PDB file of C-alpha atoms in Angstrom:
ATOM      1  CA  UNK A  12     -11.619 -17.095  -5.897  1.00  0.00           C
ATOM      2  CA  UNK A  13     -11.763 -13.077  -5.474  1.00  0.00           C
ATOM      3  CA  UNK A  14     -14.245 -10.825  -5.490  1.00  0.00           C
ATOM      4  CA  UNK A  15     -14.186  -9.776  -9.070  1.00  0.00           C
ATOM      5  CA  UNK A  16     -15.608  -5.726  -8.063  1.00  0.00           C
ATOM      6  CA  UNK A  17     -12.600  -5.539  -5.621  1.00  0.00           C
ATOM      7  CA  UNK A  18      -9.820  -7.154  -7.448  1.00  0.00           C
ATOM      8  CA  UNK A  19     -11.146  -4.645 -10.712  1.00  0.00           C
ATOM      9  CA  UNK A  20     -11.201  -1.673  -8.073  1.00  0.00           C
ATOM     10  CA  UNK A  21      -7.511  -2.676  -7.130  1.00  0.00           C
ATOM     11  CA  UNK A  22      -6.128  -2.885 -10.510  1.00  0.00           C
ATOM     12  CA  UNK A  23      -7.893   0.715 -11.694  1.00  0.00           C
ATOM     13  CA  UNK A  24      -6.251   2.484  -8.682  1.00  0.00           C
ATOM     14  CA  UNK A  25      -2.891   0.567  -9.365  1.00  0.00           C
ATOM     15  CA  UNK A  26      -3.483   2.149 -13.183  1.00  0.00           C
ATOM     16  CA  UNK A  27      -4.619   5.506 -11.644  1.00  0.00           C
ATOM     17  CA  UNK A  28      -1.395   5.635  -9.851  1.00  0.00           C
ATOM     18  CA  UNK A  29       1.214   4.234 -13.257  1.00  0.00           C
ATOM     19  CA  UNK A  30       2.308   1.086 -11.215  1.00  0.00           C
ATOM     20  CA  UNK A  31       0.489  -1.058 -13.717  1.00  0.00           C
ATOM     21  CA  UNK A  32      -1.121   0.041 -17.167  1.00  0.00           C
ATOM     22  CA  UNK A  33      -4.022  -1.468 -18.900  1.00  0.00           C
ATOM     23  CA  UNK A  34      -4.590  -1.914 -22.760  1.00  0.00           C
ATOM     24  CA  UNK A  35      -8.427  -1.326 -23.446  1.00  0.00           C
ATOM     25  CA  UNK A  36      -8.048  -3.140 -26.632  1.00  0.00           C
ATOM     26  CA  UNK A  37      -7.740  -6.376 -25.090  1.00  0.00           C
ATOM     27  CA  UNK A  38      -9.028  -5.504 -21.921  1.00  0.00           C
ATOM     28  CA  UNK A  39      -5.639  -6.633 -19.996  1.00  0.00           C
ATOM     29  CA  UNK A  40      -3.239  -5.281 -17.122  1.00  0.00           C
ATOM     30  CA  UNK A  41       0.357  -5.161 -17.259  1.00  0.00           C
ATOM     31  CA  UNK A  42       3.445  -4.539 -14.371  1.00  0.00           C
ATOM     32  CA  UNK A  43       6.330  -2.902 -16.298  1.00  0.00           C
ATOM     33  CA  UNK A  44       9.485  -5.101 -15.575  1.00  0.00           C
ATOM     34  CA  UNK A  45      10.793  -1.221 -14.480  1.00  0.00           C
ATOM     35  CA  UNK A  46       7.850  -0.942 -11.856  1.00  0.00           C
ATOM     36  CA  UNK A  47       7.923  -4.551 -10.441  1.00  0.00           C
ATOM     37  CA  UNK A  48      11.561  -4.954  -9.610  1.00  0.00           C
ATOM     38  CA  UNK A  49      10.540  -2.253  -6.661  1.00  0.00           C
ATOM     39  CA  UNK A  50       8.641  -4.898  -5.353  1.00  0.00           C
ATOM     40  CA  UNK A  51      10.892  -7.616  -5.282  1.00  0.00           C
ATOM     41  CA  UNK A  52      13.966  -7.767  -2.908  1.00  0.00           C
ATOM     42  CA  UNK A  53      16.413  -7.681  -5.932  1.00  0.00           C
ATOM     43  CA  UNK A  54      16.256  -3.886  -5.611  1.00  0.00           C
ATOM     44  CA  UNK A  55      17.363  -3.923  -1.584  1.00  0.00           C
ATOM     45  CA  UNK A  56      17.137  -0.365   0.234  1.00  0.00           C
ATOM     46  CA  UNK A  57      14.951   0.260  -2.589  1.00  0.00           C
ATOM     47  CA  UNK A  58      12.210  -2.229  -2.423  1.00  0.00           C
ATOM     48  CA  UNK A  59       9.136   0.024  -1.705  1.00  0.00           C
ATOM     49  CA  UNK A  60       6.915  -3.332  -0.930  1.00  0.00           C
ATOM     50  CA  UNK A  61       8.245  -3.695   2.565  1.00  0.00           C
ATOM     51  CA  UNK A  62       7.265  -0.436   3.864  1.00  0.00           C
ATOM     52  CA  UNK A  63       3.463  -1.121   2.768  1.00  0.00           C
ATOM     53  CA  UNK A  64       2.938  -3.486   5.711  1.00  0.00           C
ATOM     54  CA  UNK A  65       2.792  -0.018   7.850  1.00  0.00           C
ATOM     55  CA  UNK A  66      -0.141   1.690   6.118  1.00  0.00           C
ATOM     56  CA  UNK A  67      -2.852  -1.098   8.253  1.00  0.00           C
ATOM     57  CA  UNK A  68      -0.554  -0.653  10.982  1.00  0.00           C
ATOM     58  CA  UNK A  69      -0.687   3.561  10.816  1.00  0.00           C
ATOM     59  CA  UNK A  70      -4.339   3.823   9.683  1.00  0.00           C
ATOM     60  CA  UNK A  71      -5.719   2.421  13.063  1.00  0.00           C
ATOM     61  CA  UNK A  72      -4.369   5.058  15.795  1.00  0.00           C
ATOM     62  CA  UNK A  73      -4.144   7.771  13.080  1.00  0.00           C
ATOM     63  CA  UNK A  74      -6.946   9.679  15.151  1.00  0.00           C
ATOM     64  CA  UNK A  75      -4.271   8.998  17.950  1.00  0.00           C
ATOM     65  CA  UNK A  76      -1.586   9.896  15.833  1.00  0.00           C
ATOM     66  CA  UNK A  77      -3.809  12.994  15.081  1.00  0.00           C
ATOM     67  CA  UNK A  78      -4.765  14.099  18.482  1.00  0.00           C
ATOM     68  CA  UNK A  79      -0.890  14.027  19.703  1.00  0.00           C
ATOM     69  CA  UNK A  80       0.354  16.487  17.083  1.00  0.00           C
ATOM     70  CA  UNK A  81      -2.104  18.463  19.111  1.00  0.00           C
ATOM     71  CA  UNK A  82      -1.652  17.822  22.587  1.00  0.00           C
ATOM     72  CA  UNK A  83       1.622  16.413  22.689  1.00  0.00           C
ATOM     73  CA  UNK A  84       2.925  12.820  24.116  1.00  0.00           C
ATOM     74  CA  UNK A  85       2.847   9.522  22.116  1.00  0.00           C
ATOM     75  CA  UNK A  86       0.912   6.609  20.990  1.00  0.00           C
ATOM     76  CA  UNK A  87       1.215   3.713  23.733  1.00  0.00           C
ATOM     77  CA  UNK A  88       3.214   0.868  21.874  1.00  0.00           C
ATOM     78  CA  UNK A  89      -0.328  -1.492  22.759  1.00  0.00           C
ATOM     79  CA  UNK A  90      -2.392   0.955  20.484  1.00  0.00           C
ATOM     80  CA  UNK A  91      -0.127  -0.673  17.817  1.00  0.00           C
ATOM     81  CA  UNK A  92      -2.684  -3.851  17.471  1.00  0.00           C
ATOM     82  CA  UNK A  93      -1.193  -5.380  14.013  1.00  0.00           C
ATOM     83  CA  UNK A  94       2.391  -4.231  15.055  1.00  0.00           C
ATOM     84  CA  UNK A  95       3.297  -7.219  17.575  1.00  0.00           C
TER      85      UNK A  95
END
């Protein structure tokens, strides 16, 4: 199973930001139909799920990201551990 703290933590962010909504009455989470097609590939081009695999890959050299807006050059392609 999941980790019950995490999984509510997910869903109250996912609320927070009006992907999902949540009825306090019955205590239960919903995905509008208009919000989940964007995660399927039905939508094509516009199927924002696919571009999610990037935030892992982003968040670990964003200090190297960081420093290079500064001092110029680029992020070696092996910095990119998840990427390959």
């Amino acid at each position: 199973g999941l980790n019950e703290r995490y999984v509510r933590e997910w869903l109250n962010a996912l609320t927070v930001g009006e992907i999902i909504t949540y009825n306090p009455e019955y205590k239960t989470y919903h995905l509008p139909a208009e919000h989940a097609q964007y995660l399927t590939r039905k939508v094509g081009a516009d199927n924002i799920a696919i571009y999610l695999q990037y935030l892992p890959t982003l968040g670990a050299v964003e200090s190297q990201i960081v420093d290079r807006f500064r001092s110029g050059g680029g992020v070696p392609y092996e910095a990119f551990e998840r990427f390959h």
